[in-house]
């Protein structure tokens, strides 16, 4: 079940991949409407995993990561009606949930410094940092080029 995630294993925070309790992935088209699809996929997956109460925070972070991939990681000449290698991955461990977005760019994500909290854009990574417990990025190695930007959420222990 984890084979599609093999390229991501090296790009995630240090968590033993053999202990994954659940994983799901979806391809996203190179259109901004893909953000809505990513949120729908996230809601469905979290509900299936019994984590529906985490949807609001996780969906906000997923929306920002996908928007950043679409806005900043795709070449300007990418036809917006075609599929590109932007993928959303959700992985659940007993005490952690990781959202990861893979895109074709080798450029590092840049957290903009802004005092204008009313600005329409430029706050994506600030929001990711505010709502997730940690986040980061890693370049991919091997046959797949690009990077993975991930956000980690700690989960309360089951009672």
Short mmCIF file of N, CA and C in Angstrom, two decimals:
data_model
loop_
_atom_site.label_atom_id
_atom_site.label_comp_id
_atom_site.label_asym_id
_atom_site.label_seq_id
_atom_site.Cartn_x
_atom_site.Cartn_y
_atom_site.Cartn_z
N UNK A 1 0.80 -1.20 0.00
CA UNK A 1 0.00 0.00 0.00
C UNK A 1 0.85 1.27 0.00
N UNK A 2 2.05 1.20 0.53
CA UNK A 2 2.88 2.39 0.62
C UNK A 2 3.75 2.64 -0.60
N UNK A 3 3.73 1.74 -1.58
CA UNK A 3 4.63 1.90 -2.71
C UNK A 3 4.50 3.25 -3.40
N UNK A 4 3.29 3.81 -3.63
CA UNK A 4 3.22 5.12 -4.26
C UNK A 4 3.86 6.21 -3.41
N UNK A 5 4.06 5.95 -2.12
CA UNK A 5 4.63 6.95 -1.24
C UNK A 5 6.14 6.83 -1.11
N UNK A 6 6.73 5.85 -1.78
CA UNK A 6 8.17 5.64 -1.66
C UNK A 6 8.96 6.92 -1.91
N UNK A 7 8.67 7.71 -2.96
CA UNK A 7 9.46 8.94 -3.16
C UNK A 7 9.29 9.93 -2.02
N UNK A 8 8.18 9.84 -1.30
CA UNK A 8 7.95 10.80 -0.22
C UNK A 8 8.64 10.41 1.07
N UNK A 9 8.94 9.14 1.25
CA UNK A 9 9.47 8.68 2.53
C UNK A 9 10.69 9.49 2.96
N UNK A 10 11.56 9.78 2.02
CA UNK A 10 12.76 10.53 2.35
C UNK A 10 12.44 12.00 2.58
N UNK A 11 11.28 12.45 2.16
CA UNK A 11 10.96 13.87 2.21
C UNK A 11 10.02 14.22 3.34
N UNK A 12 9.71 13.28 4.19
CA UNK A 12 8.80 13.55 5.30
C UNK A 12 9.58 13.72 6.59
N UNK A 13 8.93 14.26 7.60
CA UNK A 13 9.61 14.34 8.89
C UNK A 13 10.00 12.95 9.36
N UNK A 14 10.97 12.84 10.24
CA UNK A 14 11.46 11.53 10.64
C UNK A 14 10.43 10.73 11.44
N UNK A 15 9.61 9.98 10.74
CA UNK A 15 8.61 9.10 11.32
C UNK A 15 8.75 7.77 10.61
N UNK A 16 8.74 6.70 11.35
CA UNK A 16 8.91 5.37 10.77
C UNK A 16 7.75 5.06 9.82
N UNK A 17 8.01 4.96 8.49
CA UNK A 17 6.93 4.72 7.54
C UNK A 17 6.25 3.36 7.71
N UNK A 18 6.89 2.43 8.40
CA UNK A 18 6.27 1.12 8.58
C UNK A 18 5.13 1.16 9.58
N UNK A 19 5.00 2.27 10.31
CA UNK A 19 3.94 2.38 11.30
C UNK A 19 2.76 3.20 10.81
N UNK A 20 2.69 3.48 9.52
CA UNK A 20 1.58 4.26 8.96
C UNK A 20 0.28 3.51 9.18
N UNK A 21 -0.71 4.19 9.76
CA UNK A 21 -2.02 3.58 10.00
C UNK A 21 -2.95 3.78 8.80
N UNK A 22 -2.70 4.79 8.00
CA UNK A 22 -3.52 5.04 6.83
C UNK A 22 -2.84 6.02 5.91
N UNK A 23 -3.10 5.88 4.62
CA UNK A 23 -2.54 6.83 3.64
C UNK A 23 -3.50 6.95 2.48
N UNK A 24 -3.53 8.14 1.91
CA UNK A 24 -4.38 8.41 0.75
C UNK A 24 -3.70 9.48 -0.09
N UNK A 25 -3.95 9.44 -1.38
CA UNK A 25 -3.29 10.35 -2.30
C UNK A 25 -4.23 10.70 -3.44
N UNK A 26 -4.10 11.92 -3.95
CA UNK A 26 -4.87 12.28 -5.14
C UNK A 26 -4.05 13.21 -6.03
N UNK A 27 -4.24 13.06 -7.33
CA UNK A 27 -3.60 13.95 -8.31
C UNK A 27 -4.46 15.19 -8.45
N UNK A 28 -3.82 16.32 -8.66
CA UNK A 28 -4.54 17.58 -8.78
C UNK A 28 -4.24 18.24 -10.12
N UNK A 29 -5.27 18.71 -10.83
CA UNK A 29 -5.05 19.39 -12.10
C UNK A 29 -4.42 20.76 -11.87
N UNK A 30 -3.86 21.33 -12.90
CA UNK A 30 -3.17 22.62 -12.81
C UNK A 30 -4.15 23.78 -12.92
N UNK A 31 -5.22 23.70 -12.17
CA UNK A 31 -6.22 24.78 -12.15
C UNK A 31 -6.52 25.10 -10.69
N UNK A 32 -6.87 26.35 -10.42
CA UNK A 32 -7.14 26.75 -9.05
C UNK A 32 -8.37 26.06 -8.47
N UNK A 33 -9.25 25.55 -9.33
CA UNK A 33 -10.40 24.78 -8.85
C UNK A 33 -9.93 23.51 -8.13
N UNK A 34 -8.69 23.13 -8.34
CA UNK A 34 -8.14 21.93 -7.69
C UNK A 34 -8.12 22.09 -6.18
N UNK A 35 -8.07 23.32 -5.69
CA UNK A 35 -8.05 23.54 -4.24
C UNK A 35 -9.35 23.03 -3.64
N UNK A 36 -10.46 23.27 -4.29
CA UNK A 36 -11.76 22.77 -3.81
C UNK A 36 -11.75 21.24 -3.79
N UNK A 37 -11.21 20.63 -4.84
CA UNK A 37 -11.11 19.17 -4.89
C UNK A 37 -10.22 18.62 -3.78
N UNK A 38 -9.14 19.33 -3.48
CA UNK A 38 -8.23 18.90 -2.41
C UNK A 38 -8.94 18.96 -1.06
N UNK A 39 -9.74 19.99 -0.85
CA UNK A 39 -10.50 20.10 0.41
C UNK A 39 -11.53 18.97 0.52
N UNK A 40 -12.21 18.68 -0.58
CA UNK A 40 -13.21 17.61 -0.59
C UNK A 40 -12.54 16.26 -0.29
N UNK A 41 -11.41 16.01 -0.93
CA UNK A 41 -10.64 14.78 -0.69
C UNK A 41 -10.20 14.70 0.77
N UNK A 42 -9.76 15.82 1.33
CA UNK A 42 -9.33 15.86 2.72
C UNK A 42 -10.50 15.55 3.65
N UNK A 43 -11.65 16.16 3.41
CA UNK A 43 -12.83 15.91 4.26
C UNK A 43 -13.19 14.42 4.23
N UNK A 44 -13.25 13.85 3.04
CA UNK A 44 -13.61 12.45 2.89
C UNK A 44 -12.62 11.54 3.61
N UNK A 45 -11.34 11.81 3.43
CA UNK A 45 -10.30 10.97 4.04
C UNK A 45 -10.32 11.09 5.57
N UNK A 46 -10.39 12.31 6.08
CA UNK A 46 -10.40 12.49 7.53
C UNK A 46 -11.65 11.86 8.15
N UNK A 47 -12.78 11.98 7.49
CA UNK A 47 -14.01 11.36 7.99
C UNK A 47 -13.85 9.84 8.04
N UNK A 48 -13.29 9.27 6.99
CA UNK A 48 -13.05 7.82 6.93
C UNK A 48 -12.13 7.37 8.06
N UNK A 49 -11.16 8.20 8.42
CA UNK A 49 -10.22 7.86 9.48
C UNK A 49 -10.73 8.23 10.88
N UNK A 50 -11.93 8.77 10.97
CA UNK A 50 -12.47 9.18 12.27
C UNK A 50 -11.84 10.44 12.81
N UNK A 51 -11.34 11.29 11.92
CA UNK A 51 -10.68 12.53 12.31
C UNK A 51 -11.42 13.76 11.79
N UNK A 52 -12.71 13.63 11.58
CA UNK A 52 -13.50 14.73 11.02
C UNK A 52 -13.41 16.01 11.82
N UNK A 53 -13.20 15.91 13.13
CA UNK A 53 -13.11 17.11 13.97
C UNK A 53 -11.87 17.94 13.67
N UNK A 54 -10.89 17.37 12.98
CA UNK A 54 -9.66 18.10 12.62
C UNK A 54 -9.76 18.77 11.26
N UNK A 55 -10.91 18.62 10.58
CA UNK A 55 -11.03 19.08 9.20
C UNK A 55 -10.70 20.56 9.03
N UNK A 56 -11.24 21.44 9.85
CA UNK A 56 -11.07 22.88 9.62
C UNK A 56 -9.59 23.28 9.54
N UNK A 57 -8.80 22.88 10.54
CA UNK A 57 -7.39 23.25 10.55
C UNK A 57 -6.62 22.57 9.41
N UNK A 58 -6.88 21.28 9.23
CA UNK A 58 -6.16 20.53 8.19
C UNK A 58 -6.53 21.06 6.81
N UNK A 59 -7.81 21.34 6.57
CA UNK A 59 -8.24 21.83 5.26
C UNK A 59 -7.65 23.20 4.95
N UNK A 60 -7.52 24.05 5.96
CA UNK A 60 -6.89 25.35 5.74
C UNK A 60 -5.45 25.17 5.27
N UNK A 61 -4.72 24.29 5.94
CA UNK A 61 -3.33 24.04 5.58
C UNK A 61 -3.23 23.40 4.20
N UNK A 62 -4.08 22.41 3.93
CA UNK A 62 -4.09 21.77 2.61
C UNK A 62 -4.36 22.81 1.53
N UNK A 63 -5.33 23.69 1.76
CA UNK A 63 -5.65 24.74 0.78
C UNK A 63 -4.45 25.62 0.50
N UNK A 64 -3.74 26.00 1.54
CA UNK A 64 -2.56 26.87 1.35
C UNK A 64 -1.44 26.14 0.62
N UNK A 65 -1.18 24.89 0.99
CA UNK A 65 -0.10 24.15 0.33
C UNK A 65 -0.41 23.91 -1.14
N UNK A 66 -1.65 23.55 -1.45
CA UNK A 66 -2.03 23.32 -2.85
C UNK A 66 -2.01 24.63 -3.63
N UNK A 67 -2.52 25.70 -3.04
CA UNK A 67 -2.50 27.00 -3.73
C UNK A 67 -1.07 27.41 -4.02
N UNK A 68 -0.16 27.25 -3.06
CA UNK A 68 1.24 27.60 -3.29
C UNK A 68 1.84 26.77 -4.42
N UNK A 69 1.53 25.48 -4.45
CA UNK A 69 2.06 24.63 -5.52
C UNK A 69 1.56 25.11 -6.88
N UNK A 70 0.29 25.43 -6.95
CA UNK A 70 -0.29 25.87 -8.23
C UNK A 70 0.22 27.25 -8.64
N UNK A 71 0.39 28.13 -7.68
CA UNK A 71 0.77 29.51 -7.97
C UNK A 71 2.26 29.67 -8.20
N UNK A 72 3.08 29.00 -7.41
CA UNK A 72 4.51 29.27 -7.42
C UNK A 72 5.38 28.15 -7.97
N UNK A 73 4.87 26.91 -8.01
CA UNK A 73 5.74 25.79 -8.37
C UNK A 73 5.59 25.32 -9.80
N UNK A 74 4.56 25.79 -10.48
CA UNK A 74 4.38 25.37 -11.87
C UNK A 74 4.99 26.40 -12.80
N UNK A 75 5.67 25.96 -13.84
CA UNK A 75 6.20 26.91 -14.81
C UNK A 75 5.05 27.77 -15.38
N UNK A 76 5.36 29.02 -15.67
CA UNK A 76 4.34 29.96 -16.16
C UNK A 76 3.67 29.47 -17.43
N UNK A 77 4.38 28.69 -18.24
CA UNK A 77 3.81 28.23 -19.51
C UNK A 77 3.08 26.89 -19.39
N UNK A 78 2.87 26.41 -18.16
CA UNK A 78 2.15 25.14 -17.98
C UNK A 78 0.71 25.32 -18.43
N UNK A 79 0.27 24.51 -19.40
CA UNK A 79 -1.14 24.61 -19.80
C UNK A 79 -2.03 24.26 -18.62
N UNK A 80 -2.97 25.11 -18.30
CA UNK A 80 -3.80 24.93 -17.12
C UNK A 80 -4.90 23.89 -17.30
N UNK A 81 -5.05 23.37 -18.50
CA UNK A 81 -6.07 22.35 -18.71
C UNK A 81 -5.50 20.93 -18.68
N UNK A 82 -4.20 20.81 -18.44
CA UNK A 82 -3.58 19.49 -18.43
C UNK A 82 -3.22 19.07 -17.01
N UNK A 83 -3.01 17.78 -16.85
CA UNK A 83 -2.56 17.26 -15.56
C UNK A 83 -1.07 17.51 -15.42
N UNK A 84 -0.66 17.81 -14.23
CA UNK A 84 0.76 17.96 -13.92
C UNK A 84 1.05 17.17 -12.65
N UNK A 85 2.30 16.94 -12.36
CA UNK A 85 2.62 16.13 -11.17
C UNK A 85 2.48 16.90 -9.85
N UNK A 86 1.29 17.42 -9.59
CA UNK A 86 0.98 17.98 -8.28
C UNK A 86 0.08 16.96 -7.60
N UNK A 87 0.52 16.49 -6.44
CA UNK A 87 -0.24 15.47 -5.72
C UNK A 87 -0.38 15.86 -4.26
N UNK A 88 -1.53 15.53 -3.71
CA UNK A 88 -1.78 15.69 -2.29
C UNK A 88 -1.72 14.31 -1.65
N UNK A 89 -0.95 14.20 -0.60
CA UNK A 89 -0.83 12.96 0.15
C UNK A 89 -1.24 13.24 1.59
N UNK A 90 -2.06 12.37 2.14
CA UNK A 90 -2.41 12.41 3.56
C UNK A 90 -1.96 11.10 4.17
N UNK A 91 -1.23 11.18 5.28
CA UNK A 91 -0.74 10.00 5.96
C UNK A 91 -1.03 10.12 7.44
N UNK A 92 -1.53 9.04 8.00
CA UNK A 92 -1.93 9.04 9.40
C UNK A 92 -1.14 8.00 10.17
N UNK A 93 -0.56 8.42 11.26
CA UNK A 93 0.05 7.53 12.23
C UNK A 93 -0.86 7.57 13.46
N UNK A 94 -0.54 6.81 14.48
CA UNK A 94 -1.36 6.80 15.69
C UNK A 94 -1.47 8.19 16.30
N UNK A 95 -0.38 8.90 16.35
CA UNK A 95 -0.38 10.20 17.03
C UNK A 95 -0.07 11.38 16.12
N UNK A 96 -0.02 11.15 14.80
CA UNK A 96 0.33 12.23 13.87
C UNK A 96 -0.42 12.09 12.56
N UNK A 97 -0.67 13.23 11.96
CA UNK A 97 -1.23 13.29 10.61
C UNK A 97 -0.31 14.18 9.80
N UNK A 98 0.07 13.73 8.62
CA UNK A 98 0.93 14.53 7.75
C UNK A 98 0.19 14.79 6.45
N UNK A 99 0.16 16.06 6.05
CA UNK A 99 -0.34 16.48 4.74
C UNK A 99 0.88 16.87 3.93
N UNK A 100 1.01 16.33 2.75
CA UNK A 100 2.17 16.62 1.92
C UNK A 100 1.71 16.91 0.50
N UNK A 101 2.28 17.96 -0.10
CA UNK A 101 1.96 18.30 -1.48
C UNK A 101 3.26 18.22 -2.28
N UNK A 102 3.22 17.39 -3.30
CA UNK A 102 4.37 17.21 -4.19
C UNK A 102 4.16 18.07 -5.41
N UNK A 103 5.20 18.80 -5.81
CA UNK A 103 5.11 19.61 -7.02
C UNK A 103 6.41 19.50 -7.82
N UNK A 104 6.43 19.96 -9.07
CA UNK A 104 7.59 19.75 -9.93
C UNK A 104 8.73 20.76 -9.75
N UNK A 105 8.58 21.73 -8.87
CA UNK A 105 9.60 22.76 -8.72
C UNK A 105 10.69 22.32 -7.75
N UNK A 106 11.91 22.72 -8.05
CA UNK A 106 13.03 22.46 -7.14
C UNK A 106 13.28 23.66 -6.22
N UNK A 107 12.52 24.72 -6.40
CA UNK A 107 12.69 25.94 -5.61
C UNK A 107 12.11 25.78 -4.21
N UNK A 108 12.80 26.30 -3.22
CA UNK A 108 12.30 26.21 -1.85
C UNK A 108 11.12 27.15 -1.66
N UNK A 109 10.17 26.75 -0.82
CA UNK A 109 9.07 27.67 -0.50
C UNK A 109 9.64 28.83 0.32
N UNK A 110 9.11 30.01 0.08
CA UNK A 110 9.61 31.20 0.77
C UNK A 110 8.50 31.79 1.62
N UNK A 111 8.78 31.89 2.90
CA UNK A 111 7.83 32.51 3.81
C UNK A 111 8.06 34.01 3.74
N UNK A 112 7.06 34.73 3.26
CA UNK A 112 7.19 36.18 3.12
C UNK A 112 7.02 36.86 4.46
N UNK A 113 7.82 37.87 4.66
CA UNK A 113 7.68 38.68 5.86
C UNK A 113 6.73 39.81 5.50
N UNK A 114 5.64 39.89 6.23
CA UNK A 114 4.66 40.93 5.93
C UNK A 114 3.98 41.38 7.21
N UNK A 115 3.86 42.68 7.35
CA UNK A 115 3.11 43.24 8.47
C UNK A 115 1.68 43.52 8.07
N UNK A 116 1.38 43.32 6.77
CA UNK A 116 0.05 43.61 6.27
C UNK A 116 -0.81 42.34 6.32
N UNK A 117 -1.46 42.13 7.47
CA UNK A 117 -2.27 40.93 7.64
C UNK A 117 -3.59 41.01 6.88
N UNK A 118 -3.89 42.15 6.29
CA UNK A 118 -5.08 42.29 5.47
C UNK A 118 -4.79 42.03 3.99
N UNK A 119 -3.52 41.71 3.67
CA UNK A 119 -3.14 41.47 2.28
C UNK A 119 -3.88 40.26 1.74
N UNK A 120 -4.18 40.29 0.44
CA UNK A 120 -4.91 39.21 -0.22
C UNK A 120 -4.06 37.97 -0.41
N UNK A 121 -2.73 38.12 -0.49
CA UNK A 121 -1.87 36.96 -0.69
C UNK A 121 -0.57 37.18 0.07
N UNK A 122 0.25 36.11 0.11
CA UNK A 122 1.55 36.21 0.75
C UNK A 122 1.57 35.71 2.18
N UNK A 123 0.44 35.20 2.68
CA UNK A 123 0.39 34.74 4.07
C UNK A 123 0.29 33.23 4.16
N UNK A 124 0.35 32.51 3.06
CA UNK A 124 0.12 31.07 3.05
C UNK A 124 0.96 30.29 4.03
N UNK A 125 2.28 30.46 3.97
CA UNK A 125 3.14 29.70 4.86
C UNK A 125 3.04 30.18 6.30
N UNK A 126 2.69 31.45 6.50
CA UNK A 126 2.43 31.94 7.85
C UNK A 126 1.23 31.19 8.44
N UNK A 127 0.18 31.00 7.64
CA UNK A 127 -1.00 30.26 8.10
C UNK A 127 -0.66 28.79 8.35
N UNK A 128 0.13 28.20 7.46
CA UNK A 128 0.55 26.81 7.66
C UNK A 128 1.29 26.68 8.99
N UNK A 129 2.22 27.59 9.23
CA UNK A 129 2.99 27.55 10.48
C UNK A 129 2.09 27.78 11.69
N UNK A 130 1.07 28.60 11.54
CA UNK A 130 0.17 28.90 12.66
C UNK A 130 -0.76 27.75 13.01
N UNK A 131 -1.22 26.99 12.03
CA UNK A 131 -2.22 25.96 12.27
C UNK A 131 -1.65 24.55 12.41
N UNK A 132 -0.51 24.28 11.79
CA UNK A 132 0.12 22.95 11.90
C UNK A 132 1.10 22.97 13.08
N UNK A 133 1.43 21.79 13.58
CA UNK A 133 2.40 21.69 14.66
C UNK A 133 3.83 21.88 14.15
N UNK A 134 4.07 21.50 12.92
CA UNK A 134 5.35 21.79 12.27
C UNK A 134 5.16 21.63 10.77
N UNK A 135 6.09 22.17 10.02
CA UNK A 135 6.04 22.03 8.57
C UNK A 135 7.47 22.10 8.05
N UNK A 136 7.64 21.67 6.83
CA UNK A 136 8.95 21.73 6.21
C UNK A 136 8.85 21.33 4.75
N UNK A 137 9.98 21.19 4.13
CA UNK A 137 10.01 20.78 2.73
C UNK A 137 11.32 20.06 2.48
N UNK A 138 11.30 19.24 1.46
CA UNK A 138 12.50 18.51 1.06
C UNK A 138 12.47 18.33 -0.45
N UNK A 139 13.63 18.42 -1.10
CA UNK A 139 13.67 18.08 -2.52
C UNK A 139 13.50 16.57 -2.68
N UNK A 140 12.93 16.17 -3.79
CA UNK A 140 12.79 14.75 -4.09
C UNK A 140 14.09 14.26 -4.72
N UNK A 141 14.35 12.99 -4.54
CA UNK A 141 15.54 12.41 -5.17
C UNK A 141 15.09 11.26 -6.05
N UNK A 142 15.95 10.88 -6.95
CA UNK A 142 15.62 9.76 -7.83
C UNK A 142 14.98 10.24 -9.11
N UNK A 143 14.09 9.41 -9.65
CA UNK A 143 13.49 9.67 -10.96
C UNK A 143 12.50 10.82 -10.95
N UNK A 144 11.90 11.09 -9.79
CA UNK A 144 10.91 12.17 -9.71
C UNK A 144 11.61 13.43 -9.25
N UNK A 145 11.50 14.49 -10.05
CA UNK A 145 12.11 15.76 -9.65
C UNK A 145 11.05 16.63 -8.99
N UNK A 146 11.51 17.59 -8.26
CA UNK A 146 10.61 18.51 -7.59
C UNK A 146 10.83 18.47 -6.09
N UNK A 147 9.75 18.77 -5.37
CA UNK A 147 9.86 18.82 -3.91
C UNK A 147 8.54 18.39 -3.28
N UNK A 148 8.60 18.19 -1.99
CA UNK A 148 7.42 17.92 -1.17
C UNK A 148 7.41 18.97 -0.06
N UNK A 149 6.28 19.63 0.10
CA UNK A 149 6.08 20.53 1.22
C UNK A 149 5.07 19.83 2.13
N UNK A 150 5.42 19.68 3.41
CA UNK A 150 4.59 18.91 4.32
C UNK A 150 4.23 19.72 5.56
N UNK A 151 3.13 19.32 6.17
CA UNK A 151 2.70 19.89 7.45
C UNK A 151 2.29 18.73 8.34
N UNK A 152 2.68 18.81 9.60
CA UNK A 152 2.41 17.76 10.56
C UNK A 152 1.44 18.27 11.62
N UNK A 153 0.45 17.43 11.94
CA UNK A 153 -0.50 17.71 13.01
C UNK A 153 -0.39 16.61 14.04
N UNK A 154 -0.26 16.96 15.29
CA UNK A 154 -0.28 15.96 16.36
C UNK A 154 -1.73 15.59 16.63
N UNK A 155 -1.97 14.31 16.87
CA UNK A 155 -3.31 13.81 17.16
C UNK A 155 -3.38 13.41 18.63
N UNK A 156 -4.52 13.67 19.22
CA UNK A 156 -4.73 13.29 20.62
C UNK A 156 -4.76 11.76 20.69
N UNK A 157 -4.21 11.18 21.75
CA UNK A 157 -4.25 9.73 21.89
C UNK A 157 -5.70 9.25 22.01
N UNK A 158 -5.97 8.09 21.43
CA UNK A 158 -7.32 7.51 21.51
C UNK A 158 -7.61 7.12 22.96
N UNK A 159 -8.83 7.34 23.36
CA UNK A 159 -9.20 7.02 24.74
C UNK A 159 -9.83 5.66 24.82
#
